[in-house]
Amino acid sequence: MNMTATGRVNLVAMAVLLFSMAGGMATLHAIDQLRRGSVAQEALYLRSSKVLRRLSLGYTGLLADIYWTRAVQYFGEQHHKGSGDFRLLAPLLEVTTELDPRLLPAYQFGANFLAPKPPNGAGLPGSALALMKYGIEHNPGQWRLYYNLGFLYYTELKDYAKAADAFAQGAELPVTNEFMPILAARMAQHAGEFDTARMLWFTTYQSTKDALVQENAVQHLRALQVDEDVTRLEQVVEKYREKTGRWPLSIGDLEREGFIHGTPADPNGRPYKLMPEGRIEVQDPKSLYFITKGLPPGAESPEPPRETEPNSKP
Amino acid sequence: MNSRIGYIAFNTFREAVRDRVLYNLVAFALLLSGAAILVGEISIDVERLVVVNLGLTAVSLFGVVIAIFIGIGLVSKEIDKRTLYTVLSRPVRRWEFVVGKFFGLTGTLVVNTFFMAVGVFLALLYVAHKFEKMDGWVLVALYFIVLQFLIVCALALFFSSFSTPLMSAVFTFALFVIGSLAEDLRGFAKITQGVAGGLATAIAYLVPNFSALNVISQVAHGDAIPGRLILYNSIYALLYSAMAISGAVLIFQRRNLK
């Protein structure tokens, strides 16, 4: 078969094109293998949001979206590898939020990437806290950020008082979630700040028409009363012991010595039990949801049926 | 607009279409549809933001590139092809030629922007499944982008009235970059004292302010754009374009075309 000169040139050109394309891709793959990790490292050279802001010529929103996507990809990749090295995560999130301080997902998910211990997260609760505070500073009207801050204090830092404070601040915003005061009260209860918790739960009860939320508030107020009663009674028992040099044998002993007036009872009307070594317990723990005190050793606070606990857990 | 300007504008538009300028819409459509589909896979909770940010940024940058590369050739191409002499031998004044070219190019960009805007809204519908009230502000951002094109077209035409196409492109692009950083320049002028301060202030007010015309980030978050900003930006863009076109006319009137 005879081929024209043009045909031959076309054939050779096509062959060179395909060969070059395949060879180029293979070479690039080899370069990637050689420079593994260096692509992500480049983020460190461009971590100044001020420089990036100017380089973007004002198109900062798109650049922030790119950096956020990069942060997600970086976290996902390190997490997938089971690596404990998340050193670029905080800078990537910083650049993202400095380029677009209103990019809420970067705070909400970013804090959850940063705070947990490796391999589930970067193990940087301090950076997560700084990120959330920066987010709140620039988005003071977003209750979700206060929610995330409270969640962070609660789950990672175990600082119930600050968690309660964050939830309470979020609950005071004009646009908020009805569970914010519930969460605030719960945190305060964990922190032992009974008056704060009682006030918040009472406010929750008053500020909603939702029967489930009201029932939830009532249950927590009852639990709060138990926790406070048990705490107070155990203090009285300790005082009795200091005065008499022995543990009281019954609640009646406390009454006879004038430490208390009447027989104290839980919200269900059942008198509290005095246990060995001065512990106070409720008679029927299963009937009192959310209590943290007055439980038998090793027992956990019972949870209410799902219909009376409408997704109020953080 | 008189009929001669209209004819020149229409021919400029037709020529741009013939030069396959609108083919950029294919690249835009691929970019946006790719982003709309991919972003949900590779990022978290920013689908709408990405569509608005990427869509509007692409509308703006594609348009600026077209404005510069078409705008710089509007006069020189006519001189090189000697078609300018044919046009000017007819009862067409030089200023009508310049103004007609300006309207033709901005018309091309408005049509281009219209199709891109349709693409942005379709992508929004794809990712959000419905339109929301705040999506209306995207139209304002698109309007500001068109105002941006007016200024860039006028500048490209201004530089091309006395300079080579390459230098016109460099000058126009440089002014676009400086104008995009206009707020930084103003900040610098405020903190600078003496002659340098006066010079910086003068430059800050002389270069086009593109940063005020960029509200992409705001509308991506659903922020309302104040009516006064829309009014002032419209007036500013019209005045700045008029200034640059007047400069182009003044230079072109005196230019020796022999």
Coordinates of C-alpha atoms in Angstrom, one line a residue, chain B residues 58-211:
Chain B
A58 CA -14.0 32.8 36.2
V59 CA -16.6 35.2 34.7
S60 CA -14.4 38.1 35.8
L61 CA -11.0 36.7 34.7
F62 CA -12.2 35.3 31.4
G63 CA -13.8 38.6 30.6
V64 CA -10.8 40.7 31.6
V65 CA -8.5 38.5 29.4
I66 CA -10.9 38.9 26.5
A67 CA -11.2 42.6 27.1
I68 CA -7.5 43.0 27.1
F69 CA -6.6 40.8 24.2
I70 CA -9.5 42.0 21.9
G71 CA -9.3 45.6 23.1
I72 CA -5.6 46.1 22.4
G73 CA -6.1 45.0 18.8
L74 CA -9.2 47.0 18.0
V75 CA -7.3 49.9 16.5
S76 CA -4.0 48.4 15.5
K77 CA -5.6 45.6 13.6
E78 CA -7.7 48.0 11.6
I79 CA -4.5 50.0 10.8
D80 CA -2.5 46.8 9.9
K81 CA -5.2 45.5 7.6
R82 CA -5.7 49.0 6.2
T83 CA -9.5 48.7 6.8
L84 CA -9.4 51.8 8.9
Y85 CA -8.8 53.9 5.9
T86 CA -11.8 52.5 4.2
V87 CA -13.9 53.2 7.3
L88 CA -12.6 56.7 7.7
S89 CA -13.0 57.5 4.0
R90 CA -16.7 57.2 4.6
P91 CA -18.6 59.8 6.6
V92 CA -17.4 58.3 9.9
R93 CA -15.6 60.5 12.4
R94 CA -12.6 59.3 14.3
W95 CA -14.3 59.6 17.7
E96 CA -17.3 57.6 16.4
F97 CA -14.9 54.8 15.3
V98 CA -13.4 54.7 18.9
V99 CA -16.7 54.8 20.7
G100 CA -18.2 52.3 18.3
K101 CA -15.3 49.9 19.0
F102 CA -15.8 50.4 22.7
F103 CA -19.5 49.6 22.6
G104 CA -18.8 46.6 20.3
L105 CA -16.3 45.1 22.7
T106 CA -18.4 45.7 25.8
G107 CA -21.4 44.3 24.0
T108 CA -19.4 41.1 23.2
L109 CA -18.5 40.9 26.9
V110 CA -22.1 41.4 28.1
V111 CA -23.3 38.6 25.8
N112 CA -20.5 36.4 27.0
T113 CA -21.3 37.3 30.7
F114 CA -25.0 36.5 30.1
F115 CA -24.2 33.0 29.0
M116 CA -21.7 32.5 31.8
A117 CA -24.3 33.8 34.3
V118 CA -26.8 31.2 33.1
G119 CA -24.0 28.6 33.7
V120 CA -23.4 29.9 37.2
F121 CA -27.1 29.7 38.1
L122 CA -27.5 26.2 36.6
A123 CA -24.5 25.0 38.6
L124 CA -26.1 26.6 41.7
L125 CA -29.3 24.8 41.0
Y126 CA -27.4 21.6 40.6
V127 CA -25.6 21.8 44.0
A128 CA -28.4 23.4 46.0
H129 CA -31.4 21.8 44.2
K130 CA -33.3 25.1 44.5
F131 CA -32.7 28.8 44.3
E132 CA -32.7 30.9 47.5
K133 CA -33.4 34.6 48.0
M134 CA -29.7 35.3 48.6
D135 CA -28.8 34.0 45.2
G136 CA -30.3 37.2 43.8
W137 CA -27.2 39.1 45.0
V138 CA -25.1 37.0 42.6
L139 CA -26.8 39.2 39.9
V140 CA -25.4 42.3 41.6
A141 CA -21.9 40.8 41.6
L142 CA -22.3 40.0 37.9
Y143 CA -23.4 43.5 37.2
F144 CA -20.2 44.8 39.0
I145 CA -18.2 42.5 36.9
V146 CA -19.7 44.0 33.8
L147 CA -18.8 47.4 35.2
Q148 CA -15.3 46.1 35.6
F149 CA -15.2 45.1 31.9
L150 CA -16.3 48.6 30.9
I151 CA -13.2 50.1 32.6
V152 CA -10.9 47.4 31.3
C153 CA -12.2 47.8 27.7
A154 CA -11.8 51.5 27.9
L155 CA -8.3 51.2 29.2
A156 CA -7.3 48.7 26.5
L157 CA -8.7 51.0 23.9
F158 CA -7.0 54.0 25.4
F159 CA -3.5 52.3 25.4
S160 CA -4.1 50.8 21.9
S161 CA -4.8 54.3 20.6
F162 CA -1.1 55.3 20.9
S163 CA 0.9 52.1 21.7
T164 CA 1.7 48.7 20.2
P165 CA -0.5 45.8 21.0
L166 CA 2.1 44.2 23.2
M167 CA 2.7 47.3 25.3
S168 CA -1.0 48.0 25.4
A169 CA -1.6 44.6 26.9
V170 CA 1.2 45.1 29.5
F171 CA -0.1 48.5 30.5
T172 CA -3.8 47.4 30.7
F173 CA -2.9 44.2 32.7
A174 CA -0.6 46.2 35.0
L175 CA -3.4 48.7 35.7
F176 CA -5.8 45.8 36.3
V177 CA -3.4 44.4 38.9
I178 CA -2.8 47.8 40.6
G179 CA -6.5 48.5 40.5
S180 CA -7.3 45.2 42.2
L181 CA -5.0 46.3 45.0
A182 CA -6.4 49.8 45.1
E183 CA -7.5 49.6 48.7
D184 CA -4.0 48.7 49.8
L185 CA -2.7 51.6 47.8
R186 CA -5.1 53.9 49.5
G187 CA -4.0 52.5 52.9
F188 CA -0.4 53.2 51.9
A189 CA -1.2 56.7 50.8
K190 CA -2.9 57.4 54.2
I191 CA 0.1 56.5 56.2
T192 CA 2.6 58.3 54.0
Q193 CA 3.6 61.9 54.7
G194 CA 4.8 64.8 52.5
V195 CA 5.4 64.7 48.8
A196 CA 5.4 61.0 48.7
G197 CA 2.1 60.9 50.5
G198 CA 0.6 63.4 48.0
L199 CA 1.9 61.4 45.1
A200 CA 0.6 58.2 46.5
T201 CA -2.8 59.7 47.1
A202 CA -2.9 61.1 43.6
I203 CA -1.9 57.7 42.1
A204 CA -4.4 55.9 44.4
Y205 CA -7.2 58.1 43.0
L206 CA -6.0 58.0 39.4
V207 CA -5.8 54.2 39.0
P208 CA -9.1 52.3 38.6
N209 CA -10.5 50.9 41.8
F210 CA -11.4 47.4 40.9
S211 CA -11.5 46.2 44.6

